[in-house]
Coordinates of C-alpha atoms in Angstrom, one line a residue:
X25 CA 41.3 -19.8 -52.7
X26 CA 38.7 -17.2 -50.9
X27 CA 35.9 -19.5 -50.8
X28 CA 38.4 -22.3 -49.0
X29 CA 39.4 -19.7 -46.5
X30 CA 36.2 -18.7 -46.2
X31 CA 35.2 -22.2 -45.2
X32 CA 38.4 -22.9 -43.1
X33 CA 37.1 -19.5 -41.2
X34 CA 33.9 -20.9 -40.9
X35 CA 34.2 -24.2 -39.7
X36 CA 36.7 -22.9 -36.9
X37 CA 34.3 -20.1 -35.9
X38 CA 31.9 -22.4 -35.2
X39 CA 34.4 -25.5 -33.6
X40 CA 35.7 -22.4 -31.0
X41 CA 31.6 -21.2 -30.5
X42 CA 31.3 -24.7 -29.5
X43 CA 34.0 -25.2 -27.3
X44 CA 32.0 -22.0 -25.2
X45 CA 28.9 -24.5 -24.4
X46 CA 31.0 -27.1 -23.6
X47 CA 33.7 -26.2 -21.6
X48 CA 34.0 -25.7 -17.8
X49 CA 35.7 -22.9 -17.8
X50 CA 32.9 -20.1 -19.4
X51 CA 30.5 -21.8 -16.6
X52 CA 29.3 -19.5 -13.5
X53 CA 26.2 -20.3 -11.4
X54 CA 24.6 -16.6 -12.2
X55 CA 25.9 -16.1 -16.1
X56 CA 24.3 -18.1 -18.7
X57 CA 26.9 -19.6 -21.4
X58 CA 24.8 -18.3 -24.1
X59 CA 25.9 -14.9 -22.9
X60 CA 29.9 -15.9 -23.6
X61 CA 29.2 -17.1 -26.9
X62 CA 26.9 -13.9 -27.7
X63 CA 30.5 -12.0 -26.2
X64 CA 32.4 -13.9 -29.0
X65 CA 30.4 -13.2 -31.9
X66 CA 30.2 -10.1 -31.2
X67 CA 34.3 -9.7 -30.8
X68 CA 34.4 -11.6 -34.4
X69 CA 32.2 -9.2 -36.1
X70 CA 33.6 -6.1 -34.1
X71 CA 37.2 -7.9 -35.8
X72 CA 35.7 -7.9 -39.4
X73 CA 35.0 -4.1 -38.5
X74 CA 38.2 -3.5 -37.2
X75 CA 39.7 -5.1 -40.4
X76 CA 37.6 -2.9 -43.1
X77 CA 38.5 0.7 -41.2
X78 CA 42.6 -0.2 -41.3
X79 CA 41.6 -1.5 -44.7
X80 CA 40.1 1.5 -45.8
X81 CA 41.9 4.3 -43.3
X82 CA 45.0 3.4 -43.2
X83 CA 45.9 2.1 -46.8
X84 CA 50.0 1.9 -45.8
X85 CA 50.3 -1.1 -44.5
X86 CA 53.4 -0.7 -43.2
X87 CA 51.6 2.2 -40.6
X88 CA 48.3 -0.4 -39.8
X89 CA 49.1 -1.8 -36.5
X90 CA 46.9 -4.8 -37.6
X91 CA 48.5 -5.8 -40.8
X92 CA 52.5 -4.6 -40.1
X93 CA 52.9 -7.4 -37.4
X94 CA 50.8 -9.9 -39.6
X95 CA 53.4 -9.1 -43.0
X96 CA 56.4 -9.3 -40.7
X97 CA 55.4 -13.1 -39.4
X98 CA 54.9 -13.5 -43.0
X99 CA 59.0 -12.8 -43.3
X100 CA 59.5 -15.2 -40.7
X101 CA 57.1 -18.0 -42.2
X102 CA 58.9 -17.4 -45.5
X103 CA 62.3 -19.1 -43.8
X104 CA 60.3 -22.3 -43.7
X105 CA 59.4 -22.0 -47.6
X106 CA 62.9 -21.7 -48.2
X107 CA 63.9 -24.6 -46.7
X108 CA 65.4 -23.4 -43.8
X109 CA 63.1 -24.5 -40.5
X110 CA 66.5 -23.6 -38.2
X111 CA 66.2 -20.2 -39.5
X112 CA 62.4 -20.0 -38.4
X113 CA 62.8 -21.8 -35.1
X114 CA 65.6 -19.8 -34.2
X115 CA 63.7 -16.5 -34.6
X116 CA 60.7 -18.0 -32.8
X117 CA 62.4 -19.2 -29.5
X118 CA 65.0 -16.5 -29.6
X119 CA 67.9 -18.8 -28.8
X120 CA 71.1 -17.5 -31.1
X121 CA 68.6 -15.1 -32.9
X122 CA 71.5 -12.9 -33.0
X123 CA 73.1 -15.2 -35.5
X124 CA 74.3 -12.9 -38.8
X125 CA 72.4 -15.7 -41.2
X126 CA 69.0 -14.1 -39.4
X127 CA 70.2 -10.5 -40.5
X128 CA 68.3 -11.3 -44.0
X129 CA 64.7 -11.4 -42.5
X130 CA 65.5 -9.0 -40.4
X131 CA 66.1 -6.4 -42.9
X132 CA 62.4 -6.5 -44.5
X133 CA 61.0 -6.7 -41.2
X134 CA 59.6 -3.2 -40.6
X135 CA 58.8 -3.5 -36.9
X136 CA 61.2 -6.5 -35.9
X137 CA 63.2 -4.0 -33.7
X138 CA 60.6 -1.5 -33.1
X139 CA 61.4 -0.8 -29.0
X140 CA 60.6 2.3 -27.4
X141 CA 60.9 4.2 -23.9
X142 CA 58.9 2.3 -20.8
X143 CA 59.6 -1.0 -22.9
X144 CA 57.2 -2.0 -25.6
X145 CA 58.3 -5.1 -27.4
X146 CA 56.7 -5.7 -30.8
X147 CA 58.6 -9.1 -31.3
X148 CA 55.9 -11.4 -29.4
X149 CA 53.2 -10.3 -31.1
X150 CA 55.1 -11.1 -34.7
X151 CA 56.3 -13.9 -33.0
X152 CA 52.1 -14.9 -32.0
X153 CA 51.2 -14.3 -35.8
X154 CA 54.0 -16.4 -36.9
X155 CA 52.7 -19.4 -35.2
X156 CA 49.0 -18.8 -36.7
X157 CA 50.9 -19.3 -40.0
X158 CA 50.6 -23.0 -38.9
X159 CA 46.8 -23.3 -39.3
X160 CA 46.1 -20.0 -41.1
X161 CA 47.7 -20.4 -44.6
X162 CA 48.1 -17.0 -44.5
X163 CA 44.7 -15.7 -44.1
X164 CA 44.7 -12.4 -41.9
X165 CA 40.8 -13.2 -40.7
X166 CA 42.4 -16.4 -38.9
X167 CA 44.7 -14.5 -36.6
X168 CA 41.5 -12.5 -36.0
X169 CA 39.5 -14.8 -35.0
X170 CA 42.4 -16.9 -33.0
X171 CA 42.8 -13.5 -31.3
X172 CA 38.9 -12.9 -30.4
X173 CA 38.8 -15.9 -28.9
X174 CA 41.8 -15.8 -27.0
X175 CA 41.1 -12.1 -25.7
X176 CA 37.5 -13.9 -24.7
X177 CA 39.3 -16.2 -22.7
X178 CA 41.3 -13.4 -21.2
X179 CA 38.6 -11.8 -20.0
X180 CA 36.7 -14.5 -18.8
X181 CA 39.7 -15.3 -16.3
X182 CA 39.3 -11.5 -15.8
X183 CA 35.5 -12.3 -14.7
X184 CA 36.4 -14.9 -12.5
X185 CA 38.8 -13.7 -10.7
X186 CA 36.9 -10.4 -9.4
X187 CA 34.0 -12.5 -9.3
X188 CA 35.7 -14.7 -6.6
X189 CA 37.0 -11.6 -4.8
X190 CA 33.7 -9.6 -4.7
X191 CA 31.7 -12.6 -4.3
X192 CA 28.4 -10.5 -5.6
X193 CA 26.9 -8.4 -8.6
X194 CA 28.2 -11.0 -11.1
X195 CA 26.0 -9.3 -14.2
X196 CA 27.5 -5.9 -13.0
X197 CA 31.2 -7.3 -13.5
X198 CA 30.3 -9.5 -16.7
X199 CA 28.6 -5.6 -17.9
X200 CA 32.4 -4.0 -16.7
X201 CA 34.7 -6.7 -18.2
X202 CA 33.5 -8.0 -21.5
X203 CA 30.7 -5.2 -22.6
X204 CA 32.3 -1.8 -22.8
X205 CA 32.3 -0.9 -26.9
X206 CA 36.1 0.2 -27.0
X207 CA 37.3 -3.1 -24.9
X208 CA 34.9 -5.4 -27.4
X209 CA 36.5 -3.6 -30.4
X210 CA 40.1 -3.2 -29.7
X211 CA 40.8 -6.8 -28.3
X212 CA 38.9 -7.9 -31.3
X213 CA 42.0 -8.0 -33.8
X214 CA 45.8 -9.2 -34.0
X215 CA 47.0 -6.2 -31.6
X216 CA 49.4 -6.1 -28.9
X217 CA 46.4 -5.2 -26.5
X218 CA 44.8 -8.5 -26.9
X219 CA 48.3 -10.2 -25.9
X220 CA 48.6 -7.3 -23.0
X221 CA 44.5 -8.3 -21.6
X222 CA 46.1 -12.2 -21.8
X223 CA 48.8 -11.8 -20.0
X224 CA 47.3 -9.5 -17.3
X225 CA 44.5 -11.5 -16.7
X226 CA 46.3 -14.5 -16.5
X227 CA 48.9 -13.1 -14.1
X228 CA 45.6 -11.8 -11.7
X229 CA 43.4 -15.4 -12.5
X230 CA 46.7 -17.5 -11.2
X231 CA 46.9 -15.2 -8.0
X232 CA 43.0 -15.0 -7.0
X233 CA 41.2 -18.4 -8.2
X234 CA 41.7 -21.3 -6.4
X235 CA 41.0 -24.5 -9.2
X236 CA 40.7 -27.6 -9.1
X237 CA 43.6 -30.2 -7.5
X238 CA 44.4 -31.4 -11.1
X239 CA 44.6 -27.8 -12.6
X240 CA 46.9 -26.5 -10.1
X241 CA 50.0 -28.1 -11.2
X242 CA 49.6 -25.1 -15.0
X243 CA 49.2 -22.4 -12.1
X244 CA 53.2 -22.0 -11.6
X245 CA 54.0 -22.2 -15.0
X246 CA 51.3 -19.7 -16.4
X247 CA 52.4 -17.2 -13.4
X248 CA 55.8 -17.5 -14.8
X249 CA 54.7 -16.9 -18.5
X250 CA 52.2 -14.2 -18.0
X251 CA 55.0 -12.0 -15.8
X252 CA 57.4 -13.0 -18.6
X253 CA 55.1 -11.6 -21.0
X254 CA 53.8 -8.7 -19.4
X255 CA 57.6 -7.8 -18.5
X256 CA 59.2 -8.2 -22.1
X257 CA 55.4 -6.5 -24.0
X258 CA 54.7 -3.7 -21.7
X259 CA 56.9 -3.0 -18.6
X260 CA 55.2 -0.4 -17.3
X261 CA 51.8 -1.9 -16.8
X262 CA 54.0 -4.6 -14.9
X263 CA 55.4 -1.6 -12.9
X264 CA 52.2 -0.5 -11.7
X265 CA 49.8 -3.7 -11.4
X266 CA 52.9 -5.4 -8.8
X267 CA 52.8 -3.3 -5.7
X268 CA 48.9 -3.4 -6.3
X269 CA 48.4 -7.4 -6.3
X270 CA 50.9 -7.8 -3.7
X271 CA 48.6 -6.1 -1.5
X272 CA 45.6 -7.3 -2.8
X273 CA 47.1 -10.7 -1.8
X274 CA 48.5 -10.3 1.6
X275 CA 46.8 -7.3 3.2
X276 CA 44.2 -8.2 6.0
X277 CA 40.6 -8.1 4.3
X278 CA 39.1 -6.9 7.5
X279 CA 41.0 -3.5 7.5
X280 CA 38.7 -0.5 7.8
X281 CA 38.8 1.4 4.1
X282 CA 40.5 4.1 5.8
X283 CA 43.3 2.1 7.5
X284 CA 43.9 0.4 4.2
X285 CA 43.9 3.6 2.0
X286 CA 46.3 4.5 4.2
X287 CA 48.5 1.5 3.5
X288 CA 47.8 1.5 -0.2
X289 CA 49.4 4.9 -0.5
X290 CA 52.2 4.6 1.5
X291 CA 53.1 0.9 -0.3
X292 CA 52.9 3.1 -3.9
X293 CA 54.3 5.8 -2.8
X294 CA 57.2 3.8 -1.7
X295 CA 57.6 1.8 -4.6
X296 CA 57.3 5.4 -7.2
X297 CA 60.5 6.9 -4.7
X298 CA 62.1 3.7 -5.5
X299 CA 61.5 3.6 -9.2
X300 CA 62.9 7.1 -9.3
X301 CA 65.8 6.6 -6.9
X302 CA 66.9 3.6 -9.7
X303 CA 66.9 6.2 -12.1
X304 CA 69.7 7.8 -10.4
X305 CA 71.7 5.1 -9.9
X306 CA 71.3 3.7 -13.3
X307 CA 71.0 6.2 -15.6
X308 CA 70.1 4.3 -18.6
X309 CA 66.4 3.5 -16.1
X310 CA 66.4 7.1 -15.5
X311 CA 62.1 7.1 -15.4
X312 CA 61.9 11.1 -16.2
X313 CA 64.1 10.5 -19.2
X314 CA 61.9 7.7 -20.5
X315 CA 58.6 9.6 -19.6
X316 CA 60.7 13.6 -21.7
X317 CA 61.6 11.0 -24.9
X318 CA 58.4 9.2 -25.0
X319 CA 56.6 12.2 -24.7
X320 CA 58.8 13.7 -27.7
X321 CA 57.7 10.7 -30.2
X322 CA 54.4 11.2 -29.5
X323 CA 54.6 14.7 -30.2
X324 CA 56.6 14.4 -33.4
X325 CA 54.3 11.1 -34.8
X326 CA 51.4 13.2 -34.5
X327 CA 53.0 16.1 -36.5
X328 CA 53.8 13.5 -38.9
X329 CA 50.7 11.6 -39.2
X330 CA 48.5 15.1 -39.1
X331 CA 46.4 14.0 -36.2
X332 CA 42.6 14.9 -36.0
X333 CA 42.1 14.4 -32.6
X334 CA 45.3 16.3 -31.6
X335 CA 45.6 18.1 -28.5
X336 CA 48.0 20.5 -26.9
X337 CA 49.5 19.1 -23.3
X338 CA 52.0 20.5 -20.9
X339 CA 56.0 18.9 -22.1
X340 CA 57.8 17.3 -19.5
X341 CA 61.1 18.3 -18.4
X342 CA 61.0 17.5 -15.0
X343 CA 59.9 15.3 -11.3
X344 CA 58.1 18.3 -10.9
X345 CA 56.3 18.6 -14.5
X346 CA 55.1 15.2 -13.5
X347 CA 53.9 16.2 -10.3
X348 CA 51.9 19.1 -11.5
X349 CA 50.4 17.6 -14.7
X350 CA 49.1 14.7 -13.3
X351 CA 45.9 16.2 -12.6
X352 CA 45.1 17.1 -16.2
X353 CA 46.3 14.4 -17.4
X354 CA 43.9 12.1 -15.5
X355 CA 41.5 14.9 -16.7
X356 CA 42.3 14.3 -20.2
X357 CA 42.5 10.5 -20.5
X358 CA 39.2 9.9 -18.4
X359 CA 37.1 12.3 -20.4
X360 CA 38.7 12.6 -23.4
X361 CA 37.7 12.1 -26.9
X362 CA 35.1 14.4 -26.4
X363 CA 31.8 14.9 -28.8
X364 CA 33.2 17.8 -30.3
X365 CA 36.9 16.1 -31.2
X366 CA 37.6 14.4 -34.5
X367 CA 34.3 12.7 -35.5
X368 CA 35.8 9.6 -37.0
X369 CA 33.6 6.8 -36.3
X370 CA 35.4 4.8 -33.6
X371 CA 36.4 8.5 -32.1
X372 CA 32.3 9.6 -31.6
X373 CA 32.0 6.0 -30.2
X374 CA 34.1 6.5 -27.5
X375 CA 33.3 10.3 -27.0
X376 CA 29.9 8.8 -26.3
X377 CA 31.4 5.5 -24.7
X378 CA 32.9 8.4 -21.9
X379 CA 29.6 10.0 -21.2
X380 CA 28.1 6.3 -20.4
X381 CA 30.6 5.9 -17.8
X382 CA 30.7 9.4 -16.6
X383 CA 27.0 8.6 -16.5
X384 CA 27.7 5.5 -15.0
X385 CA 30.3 7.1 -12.3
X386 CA 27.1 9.8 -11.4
X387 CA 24.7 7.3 -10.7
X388 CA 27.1 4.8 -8.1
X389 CA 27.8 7.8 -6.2
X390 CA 24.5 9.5 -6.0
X391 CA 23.3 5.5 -4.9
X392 CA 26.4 4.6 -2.8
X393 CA 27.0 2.1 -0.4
X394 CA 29.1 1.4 2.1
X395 CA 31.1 -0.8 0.4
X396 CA 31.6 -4.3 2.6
X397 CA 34.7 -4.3 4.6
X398 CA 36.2 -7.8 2.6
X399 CA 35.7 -5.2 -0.8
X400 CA 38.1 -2.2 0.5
X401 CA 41.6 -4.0 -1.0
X402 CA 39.8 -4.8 -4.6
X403 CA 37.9 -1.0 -4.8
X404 CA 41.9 0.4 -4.4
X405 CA 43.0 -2.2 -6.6
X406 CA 40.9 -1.2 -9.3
X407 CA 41.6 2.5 -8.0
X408 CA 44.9 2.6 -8.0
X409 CA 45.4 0.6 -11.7
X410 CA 42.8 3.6 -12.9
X411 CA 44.7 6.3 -11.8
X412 CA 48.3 5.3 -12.5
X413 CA 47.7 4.4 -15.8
X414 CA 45.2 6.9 -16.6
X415 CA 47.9 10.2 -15.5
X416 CA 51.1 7.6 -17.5
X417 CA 49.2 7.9 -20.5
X418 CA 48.1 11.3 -20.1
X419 CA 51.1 12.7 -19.3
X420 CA 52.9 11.6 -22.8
X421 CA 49.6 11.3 -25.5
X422 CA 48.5 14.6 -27.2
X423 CA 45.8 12.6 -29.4
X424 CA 42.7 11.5 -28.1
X425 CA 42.9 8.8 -30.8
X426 CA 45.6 7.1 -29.4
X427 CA 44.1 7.8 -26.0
X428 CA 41.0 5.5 -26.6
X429 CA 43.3 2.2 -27.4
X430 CA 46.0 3.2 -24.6
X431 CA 42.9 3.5 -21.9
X432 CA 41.1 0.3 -23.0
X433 CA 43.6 -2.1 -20.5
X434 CA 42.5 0.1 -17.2
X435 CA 38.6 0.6 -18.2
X436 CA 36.7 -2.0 -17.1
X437 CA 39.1 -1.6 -13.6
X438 CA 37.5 2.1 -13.5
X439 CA 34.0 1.2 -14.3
X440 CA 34.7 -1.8 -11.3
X441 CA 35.6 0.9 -9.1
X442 CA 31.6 2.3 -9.8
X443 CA 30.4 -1.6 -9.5
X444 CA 32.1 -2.0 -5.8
X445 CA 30.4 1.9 -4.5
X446 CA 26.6 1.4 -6.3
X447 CA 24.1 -0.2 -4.0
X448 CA 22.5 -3.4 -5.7
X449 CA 19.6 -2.9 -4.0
X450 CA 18.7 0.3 -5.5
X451 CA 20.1 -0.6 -8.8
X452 CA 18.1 -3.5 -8.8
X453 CA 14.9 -1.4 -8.1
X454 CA 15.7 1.4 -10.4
X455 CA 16.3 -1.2 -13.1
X456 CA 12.3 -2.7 -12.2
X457 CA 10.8 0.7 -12.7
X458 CA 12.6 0.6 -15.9
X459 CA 11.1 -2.8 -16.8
X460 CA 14.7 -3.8 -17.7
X461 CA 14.7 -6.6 -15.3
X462 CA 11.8 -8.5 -13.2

């Protein structure tokens, strides 16, 4: 049985490395396709990684991120052994999955109803590994690899779609999107983060590129399934990518940066009164609520788990706890892990991961631009995405841990923001006198 799902893996790996060189879609006029293909290799054995620490770490399954949505498909597939397909496609499509028959599957599932403040949805991804049952017989490295290419995908819409809107520095972006250690590792196994990348960057790709006549006709529908997605798996990245692409669509390119800033924080500011003011009305979307009990389980799941990375942050209680721990929360989440936190390996990675970009972030402002007049609405884009999430997530986690998967949607965004300020020019010539390019 291993050595035919060894060659099953195998001769997929190789039809989906393939499909790279072939298709359209990974072609761009200044990035090789090698360079794709070199990107999915490297996701697969960054997977195969992945796999061997949860195997090895985290020996309760039922606690593994990776392998508790992958045994609860499992329940779901096991409708179909027992003769009951209705059972299976009802649980799939959700249409009468309320049905008392279904409570059965339900019971052994562990994270079936697992929902929690700011809506996080574990059903889709179960849902995802369920279908993989089709062509995985079972076989976790499968959904792995289905999910390393799909996340490649992701991210090469990602790539294309700033690359249309920046119109320059293509290697720069390909370097931000697809090359950053904790992006290549954590949307390189069957996580909800490699559904969350998918959906996002197919929202932004159906907004920003224009394809071809015959292509158009999947835009509407993959707008419609991405928001679906991104709605129902994590609302609150929803919550603060929509004010954002609105006016990333429909502002006037040639606004001066400081006209535009202007607009960019009234528009959010705005729409953050107006989440609150909800709140009120409905008390059951009360936002500071969410925010106070969110904060709580995080508190109480490192307690339980006995994090090594823990760290003491301020508790919330109120609008204006929010207000004044924003600024060490940002704090936090961009420099945090540090060198000197837990030194698990995937921990010091990202402790050193930070100091690249902080490195990075030095360097684009010491060699700043003035960043082109058609690049002001993409720079706050990338800004605004960076700072909202970064201060959401550091306002509830007290584990740098946690902190490095939780960051890994808004990273390449931040290290955009550096890609927009640098000068080419310079870069270009510092990079000579470095011999690292011609």
């Amino acid at each position: 049985m291993i050595f035919l799902h060894a060659t099953w893996f195998l001769i997929l790996f190789l039809l989906l490395l393939k499909s790279i060189s072939v298709s359209g879609f990974f072609a761009h006029r200044r990035v090789h396709p090698v360079l794709f293909q070199l990107m999915f290799i490297l996701k697969v054995c960054a997977g195969i990684v992945m796999t061997f620490i949860y195997s090895q770490f985290y020996t309760q399954r039922n606690t593994a991120d990776i392998f508790k949505y992958f045994d609860d498909s499992g329940v779901m597939w096991q409708a179909i052994h027992d003769g009951h397909p209705a059972h299976f496609a009802k649980m799939i499509t959700g249409i009468d999955s309320q049905n008392p028959e279904l409570d059965v599957y339900y019971r052994q599932m562990i994270s079936w109803d697992e929902r929690e403040a700011l809506y996080n949805d574990s059903r889709i991804i179960i849902r995802c590994n369920a279908l993989l049952r089709f062509v995985s017989a079972g076989n976790y490295y499968i959904h792995m690899l289905a999910m390393c290419y799909i996340t490649l995908v992701a991210l090469t819409m990602l790539f294309h779609a700033i690359a249309t809107l920046l119109e320059e520095k293509f290697m720069l972006i390909f370097f931000s999107v697809f090359c950053l250690p904790s992006v290549v590792f954590w949307y390189s196994g069957m996580l909800k983060d490699g559904i969350l990348i998918a959906a996002l960057s197919t929202f932004i790709y159906g907004l920003f590129v224009h394809n071809k006549p015959d292509e158009r006709i999947l835009k509407i529908p993959l707008l419609i399934l991405s928001f679906i997605v991104l709605l129902f798996l994590k609302t609150y990245i929803l919550l603060i990518v929509l004010p954002g692409l609105f006016l990333l669509k429909m502002l006037n390119e040639n606004n001066s940066l400081i006209k535009s800033t202007a607009i960019w924080i009234t528009t959010y500011s705005i729409w953050i009164m107006t989440l609150f003011c909800i709140g009120l009305i409905f008390p059951k979307f009360n936002f500071v609520d969410m925010m106070i009990l969110k904060q709580q389980n995080f508190f109480q799941l490192a307690q339980q788990m006995k994090a090594g990375s823990y760290f003491e942050i301020a508790p919330i209680h109120s609008v204006k706890d929010l207000i004044i721990n924003a600024p060490a929360a940002f704090y936090n989440v961009m420099l945090r892990p540090f060198i000197t936190d837990n030194r698990s390996p995937v921990v010091l990675i990202a402790a050193i991961e930070n100091l690249l970009i902080l490195g990075i972030a030095v360097y684009a402002i010491i060699n700043k631009q003035k960043i082109p007049t058609k690049q002001n609405n993409i720079f706050l884009f990338c800004g605004a995405f960076s700072l909202l999430l970064f201060i959401l997530i550091g306002l509830i986690v007290p584990v740098a841990g946690a902190i490095v998967r939780y960051k890994v949607t808004a990273l390449p965004f931040f290290v955009l923001l550096f890609v927009i300020l640098v000068d080419k020019v310079k870069a270009k010539a510092h990079l000579r006198s470095l011999r690292i390019i011609k």
